[in-house]
Short mmCIF file of C-alpha atoms in Angstrom, two decimals:
data_model
loop_
_atom_site.label_atom_id
_atom_site.label_comp_id
_atom_site.label_asym_id
_atom_site.label_seq_id
_atom_site.Cartn_x
_atom_site.Cartn_y
_atom_site.Cartn_z
CA UNK A 762 -187.70 29.67 -35.17
CA UNK A 763 -186.16 32.42 -37.33
CA UNK A 764 -189.57 34.10 -37.62
CA UNK A 765 -190.10 33.92 -33.87
CA UNK A 766 -186.65 35.32 -33.27
CA UNK A 767 -187.23 38.13 -35.69
CA UNK A 768 -190.61 39.02 -34.05
CA UNK A 769 -189.09 39.12 -30.55
CA UNK A 770 -186.17 41.33 -31.85
CA UNK A 771 -188.73 43.70 -33.43
CA UNK A 772 -190.85 43.85 -30.18
CA UNK A 773 -187.77 44.95 -28.24
CA UNK A 774 -187.54 48.03 -30.26
CA UNK A 775 -190.51 50.55 -29.61
CA UNK A 776 -192.60 51.10 -32.79
CA UNK A 777 -190.85 48.61 -34.92
CA UNK A 778 -193.71 46.09 -35.05
CA UNK A 779 -196.29 48.66 -35.88
CA UNK A 780 -194.01 50.35 -38.69
CA UNK A 781 -193.34 46.84 -40.23
CA UNK A 782 -197.08 45.99 -40.28
CA UNK A 783 -197.91 49.40 -41.82
CA UNK A 784 -195.29 48.93 -44.57
CA UNK A 785 -196.84 45.58 -45.44
CA UNK A 786 -200.48 46.98 -45.52
CA UNK A 787 -202.14 47.12 -48.93
CA UNK A 788 -204.39 49.91 -49.91
CA UNK A 789 -207.56 48.16 -51.17
CA UNK A 790 -209.81 50.21 -53.41
CA UNK A 791 -213.08 49.22 -54.85
CA UNK A 792 -213.96 50.80 -58.08
CA UNK A 793 -217.45 50.96 -59.52
CA UNK A 794 -218.40 52.02 -63.00
CA UNK A 795 -220.03 50.69 -66.04
CA UNK A 796 -217.88 48.13 -68.09
CA UNK A 797 -220.52 46.52 -70.24
CA UNK A 798 -223.20 47.50 -72.70
CA UNK A 799 -223.35 50.72 -74.98
CA UNK A 800 -221.83 52.96 -72.21
CA UNK A 801 -218.85 50.80 -71.33
CA UNK A 802 -216.50 53.31 -73.12
CA UNK A 803 -217.17 55.72 -70.33
CA UNK A 804 -216.26 53.11 -67.76
CA UNK A 805 -213.28 52.13 -69.60
CA UNK A 806 -212.01 55.51 -69.85
CA UNK A 807 -212.32 55.98 -66.11
CA UNK A 808 -210.48 52.76 -65.37
CA UNK A 809 -207.80 53.71 -68.01
CA UNK A 810 -207.21 57.05 -66.24
CA UNK A 811 -207.12 55.50 -62.77
CA UNK A 812 -204.66 52.98 -63.87
CA UNK A 813 -202.47 55.66 -65.44
CA UNK A 814 -202.67 57.73 -62.08
CA UNK A 815 -201.51 54.68 -60.23
CA UNK A 816 -198.71 54.18 -62.75
CA UNK A 817 -197.52 57.79 -62.12
CA UNK A 818 -197.28 57.15 -58.50
CA UNK A 819 -195.45 53.73 -58.89
CA UNK A 820 -198.52 51.87 -58.12
CA UNK A 821 -198.55 53.13 -54.47
CA UNK A 822 -200.60 55.56 -52.37
CA UNK A 823 -198.68 57.04 -49.50
CA UNK A 824 -195.98 54.65 -50.05
CA UNK A 825 -198.28 51.58 -49.67
CA UNK A 826 -199.06 49.20 -52.56
CA UNK A 827 -202.48 49.24 -54.07
CA UNK A 828 -205.01 46.60 -54.95
CA UNK A 829 -208.09 47.72 -57.20
CA UNK A 830 -211.17 45.52 -57.33
CA UNK A 831 -213.20 46.67 -60.47
CA UNK A 832 -216.95 46.03 -60.39
CA UNK A 833 -219.52 46.66 -63.20
CA UNK A 834 -222.83 48.25 -62.23
CA UNK A 835 -224.28 47.51 -65.70
CA UNK A 836 -225.84 50.99 -65.55
CA UNK A 837 -228.50 49.55 -62.99
CA UNK A 838 -229.03 51.07 -59.52
CA UNK A 839 -229.91 47.76 -58.00
CA UNK A 840 -226.74 46.11 -59.35
CA UNK A 841 -224.83 49.20 -58.22
CA UNK A 842 -225.92 49.11 -54.75
CA UNK A 843 -225.28 45.37 -54.51
CA UNK A 844 -221.67 45.76 -55.79
CA UNK A 845 -221.25 48.59 -53.30
CA UNK A 846 -222.30 46.34 -50.38
CA UNK A 847 -220.02 43.55 -51.66
CA UNK A 848 -217.02 45.80 -51.66
CA UNK A 849 -217.76 47.04 -48.13
CA UNK A 850 -218.85 43.97 -46.40
CA UNK A 851 -216.94 41.15 -48.34
CA UNK A 852 -213.95 42.66 -49.91
CA UNK A 853 -213.41 45.24 -46.81
CA UNK A 854 -211.98 47.87 -49.06
CA UNK A 855 -210.35 50.92 -47.68
CA UNK A 856 -211.90 53.24 -50.26
CA UNK A 857 -214.41 53.28 -52.98
CA UNK A 858 -214.05 55.26 -56.22
CA UNK A 859 -216.28 55.74 -59.42
CA UNK A 860 -219.96 56.10 -60.16
CA UNK A 861 -221.00 57.41 -63.51
CA UNK A 862 -224.79 57.58 -63.09
CA UNK A 863 -226.67 59.72 -60.45
CA UNK A 864 -229.37 57.08 -59.97
CA UNK A 865 -226.85 54.46 -59.23
CA UNK A 866 -224.94 56.76 -56.91
CA UNK A 867 -228.16 57.71 -55.05
CA UNK A 868 -229.11 54.08 -54.44
CA UNK A 869 -225.55 53.45 -53.16
CA UNK A 870 -225.23 56.47 -50.83
CA UNK A 871 -226.78 54.69 -47.79
CA UNK A 872 -224.29 51.79 -47.43
CA UNK A 873 -221.52 54.10 -48.28
CA UNK A 874 -222.41 56.62 -45.50
CA UNK A 875 -223.58 54.19 -42.86
CA UNK A 876 -220.23 52.25 -43.14
CA UNK A 877 -218.33 55.47 -43.25
CA UNK A 878 -216.37 54.25 -46.30
CA UNK A 879 -214.35 57.09 -47.82
CA UNK A 880 -215.66 57.51 -51.32
CA UNK A 881 -214.49 59.64 -54.23
CA UNK A 882 -217.20 60.07 -56.85
CA UNK A 883 -215.60 60.63 -60.05
CA UNK A 884 -218.70 61.64 -62.24
CA UNK A 885 -222.12 61.43 -60.85
CA UNK A 886 -223.38 64.73 -59.32
CA UNK A 887 -226.93 64.37 -58.12
CA UNK A 888 -228.37 67.54 -56.48
CA UNK A 889 -229.38 65.60 -53.41
CA UNK A 890 -225.81 64.14 -53.02
CA UNK A 891 -224.68 67.92 -53.03
CA UNK A 892 -227.32 68.92 -50.63
CA UNK A 893 -229.12 67.11 -48.01
CA UNK A 894 -227.58 63.78 -48.71
CA UNK A 895 -224.10 65.09 -48.34
CA UNK A 896 -221.62 62.95 -46.21
CA UNK A 897 -218.38 63.81 -44.38
CA UNK A 898 -216.99 60.53 -46.08
CA UNK A 899 -217.89 61.13 -49.68
CA UNK A 900 -216.09 63.45 -51.98
CA UNK A 901 -216.45 64.55 -55.63
CA UNK A 902 -213.66 65.11 -58.22
CA UNK A 903 -216.26 66.12 -60.89
CA UNK A 904 -219.15 68.59 -60.20
CA UNK A 905 -222.77 68.96 -59.18
CA UNK A 906 -224.85 68.11 -62.29
CA UNK A 907 -226.40 71.61 -62.65
CA UNK A 908 -223.13 73.48 -62.90
CA UNK A 909 -222.11 72.56 -66.30
CA UNK A 910 -225.52 73.43 -67.99
CA UNK A 911 -225.71 76.61 -65.85
CA UNK A 912 -222.50 77.60 -67.60
CA UNK A 913 -224.21 76.90 -70.92
CA UNK A 914 -227.03 79.05 -69.92
CA UNK A 915 -224.88 81.99 -69.11
CA UNK A 916 -223.04 81.49 -72.51
CA UNK A 917 -226.44 81.43 -74.35
CA UNK A 918 -227.45 84.67 -72.72
CA UNK A 919 -224.02 86.21 -74.08
CA UNK A 920 -225.03 84.90 -77.53
CA UNK A 921 -228.39 86.66 -77.25
CA UNK A 922 -230.45 83.44 -77.68
CA UNK A 923 -234.06 84.51 -76.99
CA UNK A 924 -235.83 81.01 -76.73
CA UNK A 925 -234.86 77.38 -76.42
CA UNK A 926 -236.24 73.83 -76.54
CA UNK A 927 -234.82 71.38 -73.91
CA UNK A 928 -234.38 67.64 -74.41
CA UNK A 929 -232.86 65.12 -71.95
CA UNK A 930 -233.28 61.55 -70.47
CA UNK A 931 -235.78 60.94 -67.70
CA UNK A 932 -233.58 60.12 -64.81
CA UNK A 933 -231.93 62.11 -61.92
CA UNK A 934 -229.15 63.63 -64.01
CA UNK A 935 -231.43 64.49 -66.90
CA UNK A 936 -233.71 66.49 -64.62
CA UNK A 937 -230.81 68.22 -62.97
CA UNK A 938 -229.13 69.12 -66.26
CA UNK A 939 -232.36 70.88 -67.62
CA UNK A 940 -232.94 72.44 -64.37
CA UNK A 941 -229.41 73.84 -64.32
CA UNK A 942 -229.84 75.48 -67.72
CA UNK A 943 -233.20 76.94 -66.65
CA UNK A 944 -231.48 78.45 -63.53
CA UNK A 945 -229.18 80.63 -65.44
CA UNK A 946 -230.77 81.03 -69.01
CA UNK A 947 -232.83 84.29 -69.40
CA UNK A 948 -234.69 83.63 -72.50
CA UNK A 949 -238.03 81.64 -73.01
CA UNK A 950 -238.35 77.98 -72.65
CA UNK A 951 -240.73 76.76 -75.45
CA UNK A 952 -240.68 73.13 -74.55
CA UNK A 953 -239.06 70.53 -72.27
CA UNK A 954 -239.00 66.74 -73.25
CA UNK A 955 -237.86 63.89 -71.03
CA UNK A 956 -237.21 60.54 -72.74
CA UNK A 957 -236.97 56.94 -71.54
CA UNK A 958 -233.47 56.07 -70.22
CA UNK A 959 -231.38 54.26 -71.07
CA UNK A 960 -233.18 52.34 -73.74
CA UNK A 961 -234.77 55.15 -76.06
CA UNK A 962 -232.45 55.88 -78.99
CA UNK A 963 -235.15 57.21 -81.39
CA UNK A 964 -235.53 60.99 -81.04
CA UNK A 965 -237.48 61.81 -84.17
CA UNK A 966 -240.62 62.76 -82.12
CA UNK A 967 -238.71 65.14 -79.80
CA UNK A 968 -236.85 66.61 -82.78
CA UNK A 969 -240.20 67.26 -84.58
CA UNK A 970 -241.52 68.92 -81.34
CA UNK A 971 -238.60 71.24 -81.19
CA UNK A 972 -238.98 72.18 -84.79
CA UNK A 973 -242.59 72.89 -84.35
CA UNK A 974 -242.01 75.01 -81.14
CA UNK A 975 -240.41 77.90 -83.15
CA UNK A 976 -237.52 77.94 -80.74
CA UNK A 977 -234.19 79.67 -81.73
CA UNK A 978 -232.14 76.98 -80.14
CA UNK A 979 -232.09 73.39 -78.81
CA UNK A 980 -230.36 72.48 -75.69
CA UNK A 981 -229.61 68.68 -75.06
CA UNK A 982 -228.09 66.38 -72.54
CA UNK A 983 -227.44 62.75 -73.62
CA UNK A 984 -224.20 61.16 -72.57
CA UNK A 985 -222.66 58.09 -74.19
CA UNK A 986 -224.23 56.26 -77.14
CA UNK A 987 -227.50 58.00 -76.78
CA UNK A 988 -225.74 61.38 -77.53
CA UNK A 989 -224.18 60.00 -80.77
CA UNK A 990 -227.71 58.90 -81.87
CA UNK A 991 -229.26 62.26 -81.02
CA UNK A 992 -226.68 64.39 -82.85
CA UNK A 993 -226.85 61.91 -85.85
CA UNK A 994 -230.75 62.17 -86.00
CA UNK A 995 -230.53 66.11 -85.43
CA UNK A 996 -228.27 66.34 -88.40
CA UNK A 997 -230.11 64.06 -90.55
CA UNK A 998 -233.45 65.85 -89.89
CA UNK A 999 -231.96 68.87 -91.41
CA UNK A 1000 -232.24 70.89 -88.09
CA UNK A 1001 -228.44 71.77 -87.88
CA UNK A 1002 -228.81 74.32 -90.57
CA UNK A 1003 -231.92 75.69 -89.04
CA UNK A 1004 -231.91 75.52 -85.26
CA UNK A 1005 -228.49 75.73 -83.43
CA UNK A 1006 -227.82 73.01 -80.95
CA UNK A 1007 -226.13 73.65 -77.50
CA UNK A 1008 -225.10 70.76 -75.44
CA UNK A 1009 -223.67 69.31 -72.31
CA UNK A 1010 -221.91 65.81 -71.86
CA UNK A 1011 -222.91 64.87 -75.54
CA UNK A 1012 -219.90 65.96 -77.68
CA UNK A 1013 -216.82 64.57 -75.95
CA UNK A 1014 -213.69 62.49 -76.70
CA UNK A 1015 -215.61 59.28 -76.61
CA UNK A 1016 -218.31 60.31 -79.01
CA UNK A 1017 -216.21 62.32 -81.37
CA UNK A 1018 -214.63 59.32 -83.23
CA UNK A 1019 -218.16 58.27 -84.24
CA UNK A 1020 -219.60 61.87 -84.87
CA UNK A 1021 -216.67 63.56 -86.54
CA UNK A 1022 -218.01 66.24 -88.97
CA UNK A 1023 -221.54 65.94 -87.49
CA UNK A 1024 -220.30 67.48 -84.09
CA UNK A 1025 -218.53 70.50 -85.69
CA UNK A 1026 -220.16 73.80 -84.62
CA UNK A 1027 -221.96 72.31 -81.62
CA UNK A 1028 -220.59 74.02 -78.50
CA UNK A 1029 -220.60 72.74 -74.87
CA UNK A 1030 -219.25 73.59 -71.51
CA UNK A 1031 -217.23 71.69 -68.99
CA UNK A 1032 -214.85 72.11 -66.21
CA UNK A 1033 -211.93 70.30 -67.99
CA UNK A 1034 -210.69 70.38 -71.60
CA UNK A 1035 -207.72 68.48 -72.80
CA UNK A 1036 -205.82 71.64 -73.64
CA UNK A 1037 -205.85 73.27 -70.26
CA UNK A 1038 -202.24 74.69 -70.08
CA UNK A 1039 -200.90 73.27 -66.62
CA UNK A 1040 -198.13 70.93 -66.41
CA UNK A 1041 -200.10 68.19 -64.72
CA UNK A 1042 -202.59 68.14 -67.43
CA UNK A 1043 -200.18 68.09 -70.26
CA UNK A 1044 -198.48 65.07 -68.66
CA UNK A 1045 -201.85 63.28 -68.07
CA UNK A 1046 -203.00 63.87 -71.74
CA UNK A 1047 -199.73 62.93 -73.35
CA UNK A 1048 -199.24 59.79 -71.27
CA UNK A 1049 -202.78 58.64 -71.69
CA UNK A 1050 -202.56 59.00 -75.53
CA UNK A 1051 -199.10 57.16 -75.42
CA UNK A 1052 -200.42 54.32 -73.40
CA UNK A 1053 -203.98 53.84 -74.74
CA UNK A 1054 -203.72 55.42 -78.27
CA UNK A 1055 -206.90 57.46 -77.47
CA UNK A 1056 -207.66 60.88 -76.16
CA UNK A 1057 -209.00 60.99 -72.56
CA UNK A 1058 -212.31 62.51 -71.76
CA UNK A 1059 -213.38 64.59 -68.78
CA UNK A 1060 -214.70 61.16 -67.27
CA UNK A 1061 -211.00 60.00 -67.30
CA UNK A 1062 -209.51 63.44 -66.08
CA UNK A 1063 -211.85 63.47 -63.11
CA UNK A 1064 -210.91 59.99 -62.16
CA UNK A 1065 -207.20 60.64 -62.60
CA UNK A 1066 -207.62 63.40 -59.96
CA UNK A 1067 -209.13 60.80 -57.64
CA UNK A 1068 -205.84 58.99 -57.46
CA UNK A 1069 -203.96 62.07 -56.31
CA UNK A 1070 -206.65 62.98 -53.90
CA UNK A 1071 -206.44 59.51 -52.31
CA UNK A 1072 -202.61 59.79 -52.30
CA UNK A 1073 -202.93 62.91 -50.24
CA UNK A 1074 -205.03 61.23 -47.70
CA UNK A 1075 -202.82 58.14 -47.24
CA UNK A 1076 -199.75 60.39 -47.17
CA UNK A 1077 -201.23 62.46 -44.37
CA UNK A 1078 -201.53 59.70 -42.04
CA UNK A 1079 -198.27 57.96 -43.00
CA UNK A 1080 -199.97 54.91 -44.30
CA UNK A 1081 -202.17 54.36 -41.15
CA UNK A 1082 -205.56 53.71 -42.75
CA UNK A 1083 -207.16 53.43 -39.37
CA UNK A 1084 -207.06 57.17 -38.93
CA UNK A 1085 -210.09 57.71 -41.16
CA UNK A 1086 -211.00 61.21 -39.60
CA UNK A 1087 -207.51 62.54 -40.39
CA UNK A 1088 -207.65 61.28 -43.91
CA UNK A 1089 -210.96 62.83 -44.80
CA UNK A 1090 -209.80 66.19 -43.27
CA UNK A 1091 -206.62 65.89 -45.35
CA UNK A 1092 -208.72 65.42 -48.35
CA UNK A 1093 -210.78 68.53 -47.71
CA UNK A 1094 -207.74 70.67 -48.40
CA UNK A 1095 -207.54 69.44 -51.95
CA UNK A 1096 -203.83 69.56 -51.56
CA UNK A 1097 -202.67 68.00 -54.71
CA UNK A 1098 -201.90 69.08 -58.41
CA UNK A 1099 -205.15 68.63 -60.40
CA UNK A 1100 -205.40 68.31 -64.19
CA UNK A 1101 -207.84 71.26 -63.98
CA UNK A 1102 -205.47 73.59 -62.21
CA UNK A 1103 -206.47 74.98 -58.95
CA UNK A 1104 -209.62 74.05 -57.25
CA UNK A 1105 -210.95 73.80 -53.79
CA UNK A 1106 -213.86 71.80 -52.08
CA UNK A 1107 -216.98 73.36 -50.90
CA UNK A 1108 -218.52 72.39 -47.60
CA UNK A 1109 -220.31 69.58 -49.37
CA UNK A 1110 -217.21 68.28 -50.79
CA UNK A 1111 -218.07 69.36 -54.39
CA UNK A 1112 -215.27 71.35 -56.07
CA UNK A 1113 -215.46 75.11 -56.53
CA UNK A 1114 -213.94 75.52 -60.10
CA UNK A 1115 -214.03 77.24 -63.41
CA UNK A 1116 -216.10 76.12 -66.33
CA UNK A 1117 -215.06 76.58 -69.96
CA UNK A 1118 -216.67 76.95 -73.28
CA UNK A 1119 -215.43 74.15 -75.62
CA UNK A 1120 -215.87 73.56 -79.38
CA UNK A 1121 -214.66 70.83 -81.71
CA UNK A 1122 -212.19 71.71 -84.33
CA UNK A 1123 -210.63 69.61 -87.14
CA UNK A 1124 -206.83 69.71 -87.46
CA UNK A 1125 -205.75 67.70 -90.57
CA UNK A 1126 -207.48 64.41 -89.99
CA UNK A 1127 -207.86 64.80 -86.20
CA UNK A 1128 -210.97 66.11 -84.55
CA UNK A 1129 -210.00 67.89 -81.29
CA UNK A 1130 -211.91 69.79 -78.56
CA UNK A 1131 -210.49 73.23 -77.87
CA UNK A 1132 -211.06 75.75 -75.03
CA UNK A 1133 -212.80 78.89 -76.44
CA UNK A 1134 -213.30 80.93 -73.29
CA UNK A 1135 -213.77 80.81 -69.48
CA UNK A 1136 -217.56 81.15 -68.98
CA UNK A 1137 -217.54 81.31 -65.10
CA UNK A 1138 -214.63 81.30 -62.55
CA UNK A 1139 -214.68 79.58 -59.15
CA UNK A 1140 -218.16 78.36 -59.53
CA UNK A 1141 -220.03 76.77 -56.41
CA UNK A 1142 -222.92 74.51 -56.85
CA UNK A 1143 -226.27 75.99 -55.77
CA UNK A 1144 -227.20 73.04 -53.28
CA UNK A 1145 -224.11 73.56 -50.97
CA UNK A 1146 -226.27 75.66 -48.47
CA UNK A 1147 -228.66 72.49 -48.05
CA UNK A 1148 -225.59 70.53 -46.86
CA UNK A 1149 -225.08 70.89 -42.97
CA UNK A 1150 -221.50 70.13 -43.09
CA UNK A 1151 -218.61 72.64 -42.49
CA UNK A 1152 -215.10 71.97 -43.62
CA UNK A 1153 -212.58 70.79 -40.90
CA UNK A 1154 -215.36 69.32 -38.69
#
């Protein structure tokens, strides 16, 4: 009787029933990443950063409590699309976040776009996703794959590197990465090797080919454990003192504890470095280290930004998650404080942002990535003109 009386009383006041139901609504988020196998450290870093971002907002988005459903794609496209479908069709999530691997993302794009599920991709940056497969409902808080190696190509030009041998894994991101370097690098490409992914961890044949090529330098892209194996074998082969190595996504906060001295003197490029001097980044890094006793990587930084981006969307509609078009238009404004400083979205929802040269230094017993220089400012990916979208539409 008391509940009925309360309902009648609320109904007598215009807007009260709707407001009460909105306040009781939970924001349900599906999170897809890799939480098992040799690349689980990447997924765990993303999850840690996402949880920290929610902590910083009192575990609420736009004032509404949050429920997160974490799903492991096991680094397999077929599993990734199954988990994506489950989150959409069975769990009825409001948003989906995550995706490390470009091949997993590409397999999952169709159910995401057909269901108009607002999605924030926090790592994978396949070229097709930035171009012809762009969607009004899918955003990135990372980059398009080519951008990071393009920045490295520019740096290698500055260094006067006349020739290079390229090595990377044979999947969507590996092809994008090597294509990105070739797009800006002005010297000669003396060899290009694509290896099995993700099971090949012996790179002796590729390193021998690089040595025999006569190239002045090697460029490599291997994320996760494969990167640790590659650099270890590169050093053991004696090439470190003979042919300089330039890399993307291979030396990071996740691989440094295993590489240590082996990674010294191997430069990389990235859109985020832990020492970027804005207050949001300082708080993120300090609180991450305090909570997890580890340093965050760019995987975590990009995922932390996803929390703020989603919060801006839910806040813009006062918690009314049915207003999907208003939420995505609010997200296009990138109206939040990012750990990377200022950035804006291009028409394809890929950030337009700076890229930095980073290098590993040893401070006492600590190995820390440091910003050396800004390689390119306000860089926009080269596939945006293949995307038919315009902001605000």
